[in-house]
Amino acid sequence: MSDKDDIETEVITETTSILEDENCEPTKNFESVDQSISNVIEKAETSLGIPSPSEISSEVQYATGETNAKENENSSPMSGPFGVFSTISTAVQSTGKSVITGGLDALEFIGKKTMDVIAEGDPGFKRTKGLMNRTSTLSQVLREAKEKEELWTANEVTMEMGKKTHYGLLFDEFQGLSHLEALEMLSRESEIKVKSILNSLSGEELETLKFELEQLKEAFSLAEFCEEEEEEKKGDEDFTKEITELFSQLHVSSKPEKLSRARNTACEWIRTSLAKPLEEKEEGKKQLEAEKIQQLNNNSIEDIHAFAIRSLAELTACLIELFHKTAALVLHGRKQEVTAIERSRALSQMTVVLCKELSSLSKEFTTCLTTAGVKEKADVLNPLITAVFLEASNSASYIQDAFQLLLPVLEISRIENKTELPEA
């Protein structure tokens, strides 16, 4: 038995010495990795004030050491060469795990700290990060995306034109965004109520209500119009009278005076601008008229463009304000003197009338630009003309989108009016 024990002791001693020699290389390699990571992040620590990786990983190493200690206690009954192999393997794994985990945690911490430092120095980064976590409505698109786009190009436009003529900023100045947001809120609340009522009904009642709401949608649709018809009606109909008559059909207390005043101001400015060349050609004019013409003639193409954009933004904001007030009065009005279908037809015609007016005004503004910019180069004049047509098209789109927000309001009005009729 003693000879056998001596042989076993020699084998264990020899194996242990070999494994200890082999263990030196992995340990050196992991120390090299740890040192490399420390060198990489050392500069970042200095500038950002971050704790060293050794401090960050110390807790991980400590927790890992406790776990390994428990594992060693459980495996202590093992003896012989296999016990030595298990102990060394566990030590190598724990060393690698602590180094890699500590390094990754340090890099993750550096990344977060770096993003925070960037955000502190760049307010725009915070806004961009906030937009990623939000869903946009029409008003948010107008307020955030439009203003962002305008602010980006503000310096360029200021250098080229000497003034800022941003549609989005002007639209907000005329309270268009505020009324649009309020209209969206009323529309959402009404839509939720309509869905709740539909879900509570069944059978014949549900089918009847769906049929009535479908009729309302058909009356609510916008009629198509062609530009030739618009030109024929332009000289025969007065905008103020037409819009006032249509608004009176809604049977609400609000009136479109602000909208009519904005439109008339734009038309008067256009008439004065277009009359200048004709007056200049006439002979025998009085001195006062000549001085007035000379003063008006000082309007540059930039002035005309700025007034055109301002007028389009003001008209659009005024109509959206009317839509908002109409929705509020319809929802909170006690007596329904007119049906929802009749109101939807009046609102539809009103929307078409103003879209036609915007198209007509944009053409007249571009005529003013063409007349005043005869001596200007095409690359200077054409972008201004294109911008007027573009903003007129955008205005029509905003008005039509706001018009669609009124549908849930009229639907809930139709439902509530139907339930109140038997009680009357």
Coordinates of C-alpha atoms in Angstrom, one line a residue:
M1 CA 0.0 0.0 0.0
S2 CA 2.9 2.4 0.7
D3 CA 4.3 1.9 -2.8
K4 CA 0.9 2.7 -4.3
D5 CA 0.5 5.8 -2.2
D6 CA 4.0 7.0 -3.2
I7 CA 3.2 6.6 -6.9
E8 CA -0.1 8.4 -6.5
T9 CA 1.6 11.3 -4.6
E10 CA 4.2 11.7 -7.3
V11 CA 1.5 11.8 -10.1
I12 CA -0.5 14.4 -8.2
T13 CA 2.6 16.6 -7.5
E14 CA 3.7 16.4 -11.1
T15 CA 0.3 17.1 -12.5
T16 CA -0.2 20.1 -10.2
S17 CA 3.1 21.6 -11.1
I18 CA 2.3 21.3 -14.9
L19 CA -1.1 22.8 -14.5
E20 CA 0.3 25.6 -12.4
D21 CA 2.7 26.4 -15.2
E22 CA -0.1 26.3 -17.7
N23 CA -2.2 28.5 -15.6
C24 CA 0.3 31.3 -15.7
E25 CA -0.3 32.0 -19.4
P26 CA -4.2 32.4 -19.2
T27 CA -3.7 34.6 -16.1
K28 CA -1.2 36.8 -18.0
N29 CA -3.5 37.0 -21.0
F30 CA -6.5 38.1 -19.0
E31 CA -4.3 40.6 -17.1
S32 CA -3.3 42.0 -20.5
V33 CA -6.9 42.3 -21.6
D34 CA -7.8 44.0 -18.4
Q35 CA -4.9 46.4 -18.8
S36 CA -5.8 47.2 -22.4
I37 CA -9.4 48.0 -21.5
S38 CA -8.2 50.2 -18.7
N39 CA -5.9 52.1 -21.1
V40 CA -8.8 52.6 -23.6
I41 CA -11.2 54.1 -21.1
E42 CA -8.7 56.0 -18.9
K43 CA -9.0 59.2 -21.0
A44 CA -12.8 59.1 -21.0
E45 CA -12.7 58.8 -17.2
T46 CA -10.6 62.0 -16.9
S47 CA -12.9 64.1 -19.1
L48 CA -16.3 62.8 -18.0
G49 CA -15.5 62.2 -14.3
I50 CA -16.3 58.5 -14.5
P51 CA -15.1 56.0 -11.8
S52 CA -12.4 53.6 -12.9
P53 CA -13.4 50.2 -14.3
S54 CA -11.7 48.6 -11.3
E55 CA -14.1 50.3 -8.9
I56 CA -17.1 49.4 -11.1
S57 CA -16.1 45.8 -11.4
S58 CA -15.0 45.4 -7.8
E59 CA -18.6 44.6 -6.7
V60 CA -19.0 42.1 -9.5
Q61 CA -15.7 40.4 -8.6
Y62 CA -16.7 40.3 -4.9
A63 CA -20.0 38.7 -5.7
T64 CA -18.3 36.3 -8.1
G65 CA -15.8 35.4 -5.4
E66 CA -18.5 34.5 -2.9
T67 CA -20.2 32.3 -5.5
N68 CA -17.0 30.6 -6.3
A69 CA -16.2 30.0 -2.6
K70 CA -19.5 28.3 -2.2
E71 CA -18.9 26.2 -5.2
N72 CA -15.4 25.2 -3.9
E73 CA -17.0 24.2 -0.6
N74 CA -19.4 21.9 -2.4
S75 CA -16.7 20.4 -4.5
S76 CA -14.2 20.0 -1.6
P77 CA -14.9 16.3 -1.1
M78 CA -13.4 15.6 -4.5
S79 CA -9.7 14.5 -4.3
G80 CA -7.1 13.4 -6.7
P81 CA -6.2 14.8 -10.1
F82 CA -9.9 15.6 -11.0
G83 CA -10.3 17.8 -8.0
V84 CA -7.2 19.8 -9.0
F85 CA -8.5 20.1 -12.6
S86 CA -11.9 21.4 -11.4
T87 CA -10.4 24.0 -9.0
I88 CA -8.1 25.4 -11.7
S89 CA -10.8 25.5 -14.3
T90 CA -13.2 27.4 -12.0
A91 CA -10.5 29.9 -11.2
V92 CA -9.8 30.6 -14.8
Q93 CA -13.5 31.0 -15.7
S94 CA -14.1 33.3 -12.7
T95 CA -11.1 35.5 -13.7
G96 CA -12.2 35.9 -17.3
K97 CA -15.8 36.5 -16.3
S98 CA -14.8 39.2 -13.8
V99 CA -12.5 41.0 -16.3
I100 CA -15.0 40.9 -19.2
T101 CA -18.0 41.8 -17.1
G102 CA -16.3 44.6 -15.4
G103 CA -15.0 46.0 -18.8
L104 CA -18.5 45.8 -20.4
D105 CA -20.1 47.5 -17.4
A106 CA -17.5 50.3 -17.6
L107 CA -18.1 50.8 -21.3
E108 CA -21.8 50.9 -20.8
F109 CA -21.5 53.5 -18.1
I110 CA -19.2 55.6 -20.3
G111 CA -21.8 55.4 -23.1
K112 CA -24.6 56.6 -20.9
K113 CA -22.5 59.4 -19.4
T114 CA -21.3 60.5 -22.8
M115 CA -24.9 60.8 -24.1
D116 CA -25.9 62.8 -21.0
V117 CA -23.0 65.2 -21.6
I118 CA -23.9 65.6 -25.2
A119 CA -27.5 66.3 -24.3
E120 CA -26.5 68.9 -21.8
G121 CA -24.5 70.8 -24.5
D122 CA -27.1 70.3 -27.2
P123 CA -30.7 71.2 -26.4
G124 CA -31.7 70.0 -29.9
F125 CA -30.6 66.5 -29.0
K126 CA -33.0 66.4 -26.1
R127 CA -35.9 67.5 -28.3
T128 CA -35.0 64.9 -30.9
K129 CA -34.8 62.2 -28.3
G130 CA -38.2 63.3 -26.9
L131 CA -39.9 63.1 -30.3
M132 CA -38.8 59.5 -30.7
N133 CA -41.0 58.5 -27.8
R134 CA -44.1 60.4 -29.0
T135 CA -46.9 59.9 -31.6
S136 CA -47.7 62.9 -33.6
T137 CA -51.0 64.5 -34.4
L138 CA -51.6 67.1 -37.1
S139 CA -51.0 70.0 -34.7
Q140 CA -47.8 68.4 -33.4
V141 CA -46.6 68.0 -36.9
L142 CA -47.3 71.6 -37.6
R143 CA -45.8 72.8 -34.3
E144 CA -42.7 70.6 -34.1
A145 CA -41.7 69.5 -37.6
K146 CA -42.7 72.7 -39.3
E147 CA -41.0 75.0 -36.8
K148 CA -37.9 72.8 -36.8
E149 CA -37.7 73.0 -40.6
E150 CA -38.2 76.8 -40.5
L151 CA -35.6 77.3 -37.8
W152 CA -33.0 75.3 -39.7
T153 CA -33.4 77.5 -42.7
A154 CA -33.9 80.8 -40.8
N155 CA -30.3 82.0 -41.2
E156 CA -30.2 81.2 -44.9
V157 CA -33.4 82.9 -45.6
T158 CA -32.4 85.9 -43.5
M159 CA -29.2 86.4 -45.4
E160 CA -30.9 86.1 -48.8
M161 CA -34.1 88.0 -48.2
G162 CA -33.3 90.2 -45.2
K163 CA -36.4 89.0 -43.3
K164 CA -38.1 85.9 -42.0
T165 CA -41.3 84.8 -43.7
H166 CA -42.0 81.4 -42.2
Y167 CA -45.5 80.1 -42.7
G168 CA -45.4 77.9 -39.5
L169 CA -44.3 80.8 -37.3
L170 CA -47.0 83.1 -38.7
F171 CA -49.6 80.4 -38.4
D172 CA -48.8 80.1 -34.7
E173 CA -48.7 83.9 -34.4
F174 CA -52.3 84.0 -35.5
Q175 CA -53.3 81.3 -32.9
G176 CA -53.9 78.7 -35.6
L177 CA -52.0 76.0 -33.7
S178 CA -53.8 76.6 -30.5
H179 CA -57.2 76.4 -32.0
L180 CA -56.2 73.3 -34.0
E181 CA -55.0 71.5 -30.9
A182 CA -58.3 72.4 -29.1
L183 CA -60.2 71.1 -32.1
E184 CA -58.3 67.8 -32.1
M185 CA -59.1 67.4 -28.4
L186 CA -62.9 67.9 -29.0
S187 CA -62.7 65.5 -31.9
R188 CA -61.0 62.8 -29.9
E189 CA -63.5 63.0 -27.1
S190 CA -66.4 62.9 -29.5
E191 CA -64.9 59.9 -31.3
I192 CA -64.5 58.0 -28.1
K193 CA -68.1 58.7 -27.1
V194 CA -69.4 57.5 -30.5
K195 CA -67.5 54.2 -30.3
S196 CA -68.7 53.6 -26.8
I197 CA -72.3 54.1 -27.9
L198 CA -71.9 51.8 -30.9
N199 CA -70.4 49.1 -28.7
S200 CA -73.3 49.3 -26.3
L201 CA -75.9 48.7 -29.0
S202 CA -76.8 45.6 -30.9
G203 CA -79.3 44.3 -33.4
E204 CA -81.7 46.6 -35.2
E205 CA -80.7 49.7 -33.1
L206 CA -77.1 49.3 -34.1
E207 CA -77.9 48.9 -37.8
T208 CA -80.2 51.9 -37.7
L209 CA -77.6 54.1 -36.1
K210 CA -74.8 52.9 -38.5
F211 CA -77.1 53.8 -41.4
E212 CA -77.7 57.3 -40.1
L213 CA -74.0 57.9 -39.5
E214 CA -73.2 56.7 -43.0
Q215 CA -75.7 59.3 -44.4
L216 CA -73.9 62.0 -42.3
K217 CA -70.5 61.0 -43.7
E218 CA -71.9 61.2 -47.3
A219 CA -73.2 64.8 -46.6
F220 CA -69.9 65.6 -44.9
S221 CA -67.7 64.8 -47.9
L222 CA -66.0 67.6 -49.9
A223 CA -67.3 68.3 -53.4
E224 CA -64.7 68.5 -56.1
F225 CA -64.4 71.8 -58.0
C226 CA -62.6 72.8 -61.1
E227 CA -60.6 76.0 -61.6
E228 CA -62.7 77.1 -64.6
E229 CA -65.8 77.2 -62.5
E230 CA -63.9 79.1 -59.9
E231 CA -62.9 81.9 -62.4
E232 CA -66.5 82.2 -63.6
K233 CA -67.9 82.7 -60.1
K234 CA -65.2 85.0 -58.9
G235 CA -66.6 88.1 -60.5
D236 CA -70.2 87.4 -59.6
E237 CA -70.1 86.4 -56.0
D238 CA -68.9 88.4 -53.0
F239 CA -66.8 86.3 -50.6
T240 CA -68.0 88.1 -47.5
K241 CA -71.7 87.6 -48.3
E242 CA -71.3 84.0 -49.3
I243 CA -69.3 82.9 -46.3
T244 CA -71.7 84.8 -43.9
E245 CA -74.7 83.1 -45.4
L246 CA -73.1 79.6 -45.1
F247 CA -72.1 80.3 -41.6
S248 CA -75.6 81.4 -40.6
Q249 CA -76.8 77.9 -41.6
L250 CA -74.9 76.4 -38.7
H251 CA -77.1 78.3 -36.2
V252 CA -74.3 79.1 -33.8
S253 CA -73.5 82.4 -32.1
S254 CA -70.1 82.9 -33.6
K255 CA -69.6 84.9 -36.8
P256 CA -66.9 84.9 -39.5
E257 CA -66.1 88.6 -39.3
K258 CA -62.4 88.0 -38.6
L259 CA -62.0 85.7 -41.6
S260 CA -63.8 88.2 -43.9
R261 CA -61.6 91.1 -42.7
A262 CA -58.4 89.1 -43.3
R263 CA -59.5 88.2 -46.8
N264 CA -60.6 91.7 -47.7
T265 CA -57.3 93.1 -46.5
A266 CA -55.4 90.7 -48.8
C267 CA -57.6 91.5 -51.8
E268 CA -57.2 95.3 -51.3
W269 CA -53.5 95.0 -51.1
I270 CA -53.4 92.9 -54.3
R271 CA -55.7 95.4 -56.1
T272 CA -53.4 98.3 -55.2
S273 CA -50.3 96.4 -56.2
L274 CA -51.7 95.4 -59.6
A275 CA -53.0 98.9 -60.3
K276 CA -49.5 100.5 -60.0
P277 CA -48.3 99.7 -63.5
L278 CA -51.5 100.9 -65.1
E279 CA -51.4 104.2 -63.2
E280 CA -47.8 104.8 -64.1
K281 CA -48.6 104.6 -67.8
E282 CA -51.4 107.2 -67.6
E283 CA -50.6 110.8 -68.3
G284 CA -51.9 113.9 -66.6
K285 CA -52.1 112.4 -63.1
K286 CA -51.9 114.7 -60.2
Q287 CA -48.7 115.0 -58.1
L288 CA -50.3 113.4 -55.0
E289 CA -51.2 110.3 -57.0
A290 CA -47.7 110.1 -58.5
E291 CA -46.2 110.2 -55.1
K292 CA -48.5 107.5 -53.8
I293 CA -47.6 105.3 -56.8
Q294 CA -43.9 105.9 -56.2
Q295 CA -44.3 104.9 -52.6
L296 CA -46.2 101.7 -53.4
N297 CA -43.8 100.9 -56.2
N298 CA -41.0 100.5 -53.5
N299 CA -42.5 97.1 -52.6
S300 CA -39.9 94.6 -53.6
I301 CA -40.6 91.0 -54.6
E302 CA -39.5 90.0 -51.1
D303 CA -42.2 92.3 -49.7
I304 CA -44.8 90.8 -51.9
H305 CA -43.8 87.3 -51.0
A306 CA -43.8 88.1 -47.3
F307 CA -47.3 89.6 -47.4
A308 CA -48.6 86.6 -49.5
I309 CA -47.3 84.0 -47.0
R310 CA -48.6 86.1 -44.1
S311 CA -52.1 86.4 -45.7
L312 CA -52.3 82.7 -46.4
A313 CA -51.3 81.8 -42.8
E314 CA -53.8 84.3 -41.4
L315 CA -56.7 83.1 -43.5
T316 CA -56.0 79.5 -42.6
A317 CA -55.7 80.2 -38.9
C318 CA -59.0 82.2 -39.0
L319 CA -61.0 79.4 -40.6
I320 CA -59.6 76.8 -38.1
E321 CA -60.5 79.1 -35.3
L322 CA -64.1 79.2 -36.7
F323 CA -64.1 75.3 -36.9
H324 CA -63.0 75.1 -33.3
K325 CA -65.6 77.5 -32.0
T326 CA -68.3 75.8 -34.1
A327 CA -67.4 72.4 -32.6
A328 CA -67.5 73.8 -29.1
L329 CA -70.9 75.5 -29.6
V330 CA -72.3 72.4 -31.3
L331 CA -71.3 70.1 -28.4
H332 CA -72.4 72.5 -25.6
G333 CA -75.5 73.9 -27.3
R334 CA -78.7 72.7 -25.6
K335 CA -81.1 73.1 -28.5
Q336 CA -80.5 71.7 -31.9
E337 CA -82.2 74.1 -34.2
V338 CA -80.7 72.4 -37.2
T339 CA -79.8 68.8 -38.0
A340 CA -76.3 67.5 -38.1
I341 CA -76.6 66.7 -41.9
E342 CA -77.5 70.3 -42.6
R343 CA -74.6 71.5 -40.6
S344 CA -72.2 69.1 -42.4
R345 CA -73.3 70.4 -45.8
A346 CA -72.8 74.0 -44.8
L347 CA -69.3 73.2 -43.4
S348 CA -68.4 71.3 -46.5
Q349 CA -69.4 74.2 -48.8
M350 CA -67.6 76.7 -46.5
T351 CA -64.4 74.6 -46.8
V352 CA -64.6 74.4 -50.5
V353 CA -65.2 78.2 -50.8
L354 CA -62.2 79.0 -48.8
C355 CA -60.0 76.5 -50.6
K356 CA -61.1 78.2 -53.9
E357 CA -60.3 81.6 -52.4
L358 CA -56.8 80.5 -51.3
S359 CA -56.1 79.2 -54.8
S360 CA -57.3 82.5 -56.4
L361 CA -55.3 84.6 -54.0
S362 CA -52.1 82.6 -54.7
K363 CA -52.5 83.2 -58.4
E364 CA -53.0 86.9 -57.8
F365 CA -50.0 87.1 -55.5
T366 CA -47.8 85.4 -58.1
T367 CA -49.1 87.8 -60.7
C368 CA -47.9 90.7 -58.5
L369 CA -44.5 88.9 -58.1
T370 CA -44.2 88.5 -61.9
T371 CA -45.1 92.1 -62.5
A372 CA -42.7 93.5 -59.8
G373 CA -39.9 91.1 -60.7
V374 CA -39.7 91.8 -64.5
K375 CA -36.1 92.8 -64.1
E376 CA -35.2 90.0 -61.7
K377 CA -33.4 86.8 -62.6
A378 CA -35.4 83.6 -62.9
D379 CA -33.4 81.9 -60.2
V380 CA -34.4 84.7 -57.8
L381 CA -38.1 85.1 -58.8
N382 CA -39.1 81.5 -59.5
P383 CA -38.4 80.2 -55.9
L384 CA -40.7 82.9 -54.5
I385 CA -43.5 82.1 -56.9
T386 CA -43.1 78.4 -56.1
A387 CA -43.2 79.1 -52.4
V388 CA -46.5 81.0 -52.6
F389 CA -48.2 78.1 -54.6
L390 CA -46.7 75.6 -52.2
E391 CA -48.0 77.3 -49.0
A392 CA -51.4 77.9 -50.6
S393 CA -51.6 74.1 -51.3
N394 CA -50.5 73.4 -47.7
S395 CA -53.1 75.8 -46.4
A396 CA -55.8 74.0 -48.3
S397 CA -54.6 70.6 -46.9
Y398 CA -54.6 72.0 -43.3
I399 CA -58.1 73.3 -43.7
Q400 CA -59.4 70.0 -45.2
D401 CA -57.7 68.0 -42.3
A402 CA -59.3 70.3 -39.8
F403 CA -62.7 69.9 -41.5
Q404 CA -62.4 66.1 -41.1
L405 CA -62.0 66.6 -37.3
L406 CA -65.5 68.0 -37.2
L407 CA -67.1 64.7 -38.3
P408 CA -67.0 63.0 -34.8
V409 CA -68.4 66.2 -33.3
L410 CA -71.4 66.1 -35.7
E411 CA -71.8 62.4 -35.1
I412 CA -72.2 62.7 -31.4
S413 CA -74.4 65.7 -31.9
R414 CA -76.6 63.6 -34.1
I415 CA -76.8 60.8 -31.6
E416 CA -77.5 63.0 -28.6
N417 CA -80.1 65.0 -30.6
K418 CA -81.9 61.7 -31.5
T419 CA -82.0 60.6 -27.8
E420 CA -83.4 64.0 -26.7
L421 CA -86.2 64.1 -29.3
P422 CA -88.6 61.7 -27.5
E423 CA -88.3 63.7 -24.2
A424 CA -89.3 66.9 -25.9

